[in-house]
Amino acid sequence: NVSKLLGIPRRTIRSWIDQKDDILAFDVNKKRIKLSPGGRPESFPDPVGLLEFIKEMRVRERALTSAHMITWINRFQTDWLRTYLAGKARGTGYQAILRLLQRFCHRHGFSRRKDGCGQQSQAALIEVRDEFAEAFHRS
């Protein structure tokens, strides 16, 4: 018996046989253990749309709060929001959606930003950069 000889459970060998075509067609780094990427699937129905909204708000240098994201979700994903909140215990829905959005932002590389007293607009920074470039190339 191969499983006893190799010390591998029979279920594992059976799954390898079932996945034989996928394993042999695997055309990436062979050190990777799984054929497909792991992790929990995204629970939010339109992550690309929400990411575009977040990036657009940041490009326009607008403050982005969780309330803004909830408003966006309510406008474009109303059915999902109602279903999500219906599955939560009474009085915990708002905290649950806030936590989901915090995790979403963290997972996609967004951090909390706080206004600094010395923060300048993008237009002002571009103007300073252009003035410096002009002075640098003049000398």
Short mmCIF file of C-alpha atoms in Angstrom, two decimals:
data_model
loop_
_atom_site.label_atom_id
_atom_site.label_comp_id
_atom_site.label_asym_id
_atom_site.label_seq_id
_atom_site.Cartn_x
_atom_site.Cartn_y
_atom_site.Cartn_z
CA ASN A 1 0.00 0.00 0.00
CA VAL A 2 1.54 3.29 -1.16
CA SER A 3 0.05 5.41 1.62
CA LYS A 4 1.63 3.24 4.34
CA LEU A 5 4.93 3.06 2.47
CA LEU A 6 5.17 6.86 2.10
CA GLY A 7 3.42 7.72 5.37
CA ILE A 8 0.85 9.86 3.56
CA PRO A 9 -2.89 9.58 4.25
CA ARG A 10 -4.95 7.82 1.55
CA ARG A 11 -7.22 10.88 1.24
CA THR A 12 -4.24 13.00 0.23
CA ILE A 13 -3.12 10.53 -2.41
CA ARG A 14 -6.69 10.33 -3.76
CA SER A 15 -6.91 14.13 -3.98
CA TRP A 16 -3.55 14.19 -5.81
CA ILE A 17 -4.89 11.68 -8.33
CA ASP A 18 -8.07 13.76 -8.78
CA GLN A 19 -5.97 16.93 -9.29
CA LYS A 20 -3.39 15.25 -11.53
CA ASP A 21 -4.12 17.40 -14.59
CA ASP A 22 -4.01 20.64 -12.57
CA ILE A 23 -0.79 19.63 -10.83
CA LEU A 24 0.97 18.69 -14.08
CA ALA A 25 -0.24 21.88 -15.81
CA PHE A 26 0.98 24.05 -12.91
CA ASP A 27 3.25 26.61 -14.56
CA VAL A 28 4.53 28.90 -11.78
CA ASN A 29 7.13 28.72 -9.05
CA LYS A 30 7.27 25.09 -7.94
CA LYS A 31 8.06 26.09 -4.35
CA ARG A 32 4.51 27.36 -3.94
CA ILE A 33 2.48 24.82 -2.00
CA LYS A 34 -1.05 25.54 -3.24
CA LEU A 35 -2.36 25.59 -6.79
CA SER A 36 -4.68 28.51 -6.11
CA PRO A 37 -4.12 31.48 -3.82
CA GLY A 38 -5.36 30.95 -0.32
CA GLY A 39 -7.27 33.15 2.02
CA ARG A 40 -10.84 33.95 2.69
CA PRO A 41 -12.86 35.09 -0.33
CA GLU A 42 -13.94 38.72 -0.37
CA SER A 43 -17.32 39.12 1.36
CA PHE A 44 -18.03 42.50 -0.18
CA PRO A 45 -19.73 42.20 -3.61
CA ASP A 46 -17.96 45.08 -5.43
CA PRO A 47 -14.46 45.57 -3.97
CA VAL A 48 -13.17 47.17 -7.18
CA GLY A 49 -15.87 49.85 -7.10
CA LEU A 50 -15.20 50.68 -3.45
CA LEU A 51 -11.45 50.85 -4.10
CA GLU A 52 -12.02 53.25 -7.00
CA PHE A 53 -14.19 55.42 -4.74
CA ILE A 54 -11.51 55.50 -2.02
CA LYS A 55 -8.76 56.36 -4.51
CA GLU A 56 -10.89 59.05 -6.13
CA MET A 57 -11.56 60.67 -2.75
CA ARG A 58 -7.85 60.65 -1.98
CA VAL A 59 -6.93 62.11 -5.37
CA ARG A 60 -9.40 64.93 -4.78
CA GLU A 61 -7.80 65.39 -1.31
CA ARG A 62 -11.14 64.96 0.40
CA ALA A 63 -11.50 63.56 3.88
CA LEU A 64 -12.71 59.97 3.68
CA THR A 65 -14.54 58.56 6.66
CA SER A 66 -16.30 55.29 7.28
CA ALA A 67 -19.58 57.20 7.01
CA HIS A 68 -18.66 58.18 3.44
CA MET A 69 -17.95 54.56 2.56
CA ILE A 70 -21.22 53.41 4.16
CA THR A 71 -23.08 56.05 2.14
CA TRP A 72 -21.40 54.77 -1.04
CA ILE A 73 -22.34 51.18 -0.16
CA ASN A 74 -25.91 52.25 0.62
CA ARG A 75 -26.15 53.97 -2.76
CA PHE A 76 -24.60 51.26 -4.94
CA GLN A 77 -24.94 48.00 -2.95
CA THR A 78 -28.22 48.51 -1.08
CA ASP A 79 -29.41 44.89 -1.30
CA TRP A 80 -26.11 43.53 -0.01
CA LEU A 81 -26.06 46.05 2.87
CA ARG A 82 -29.59 45.11 3.95
CA THR A 83 -28.76 41.40 3.82
CA TYR A 84 -25.51 41.94 5.72
CA LEU A 85 -27.17 43.99 8.47
CA ALA A 86 -30.10 41.57 8.74
CA GLY A 87 -27.67 38.80 9.66
CA LYS A 88 -26.27 40.77 12.59
CA ALA A 89 -27.61 40.88 16.14
CA ARG A 90 -29.84 43.81 17.01
CA GLY A 91 -27.81 46.92 17.77
CA THR A 92 -24.50 45.54 16.45
CA GLY A 93 -24.94 46.12 12.71
CA TYR A 94 -23.29 49.54 12.57
CA GLN A 95 -20.22 48.37 14.50
CA ALA A 96 -20.01 45.27 12.30
CA ILE A 97 -20.04 47.26 9.05
CA LEU A 98 -17.45 49.68 10.47
CA ARG A 99 -15.16 46.79 11.38
CA LEU A 100 -15.67 45.21 7.95
CA LEU A 101 -14.66 48.48 6.28
CA GLN A 102 -11.61 48.88 8.55
CA ARG A 103 -10.45 45.38 7.64
CA PHE A 104 -11.17 46.02 3.95
CA CYS A 105 -9.04 49.19 3.99
CA HIS A 106 -6.23 47.48 5.90
CA ARG A 107 -6.28 44.49 3.52
CA HIS A 108 -5.97 46.80 0.51
CA GLY A 109 -3.16 48.91 1.96
CA PHE A 110 -5.02 52.01 3.11
CA SER A 111 -4.16 53.49 6.47
CA ARG A 112 -5.85 56.10 8.55
CA ARG A 113 -4.78 59.60 7.73
CA LYS A 114 -5.02 62.53 10.06
CA ASP A 115 -4.79 66.12 8.93
CA GLY A 116 -1.50 67.69 9.86
CA CYS A 117 -1.17 71.36 10.69
CA GLY A 118 1.59 71.73 8.08
CA GLN A 119 -0.21 69.80 5.36
CA GLN A 120 -0.47 71.58 2.03
CA SER A 121 -2.65 70.93 -0.98
CA GLN A 122 -1.35 69.01 -3.97
CA ALA A 123 -1.51 72.16 -6.11
CA ALA A 124 0.70 74.08 -3.66
CA LEU A 125 3.24 71.25 -3.59
CA ILE A 126 3.35 71.11 -7.39
CA GLU A 127 3.93 74.87 -7.49
CA VAL A 128 6.85 74.59 -5.05
CA ARG A 129 8.29 71.70 -7.08
CA ASP A 130 8.07 73.68 -10.32
CA GLU A 131 9.70 76.75 -8.74
CA PHE A 132 12.53 74.60 -7.42
CA ALA A 133 13.01 72.91 -10.81
CA GLU A 134 13.14 76.28 -12.55
CA ALA A 135 15.69 77.65 -10.07
CA PHE A 136 17.75 74.46 -10.25
CA HIS A 137 17.96 74.41 -14.03
CA ARG A 138 18.67 78.15 -14.21
CA SER A 139 21.85 77.86 -12.17
#
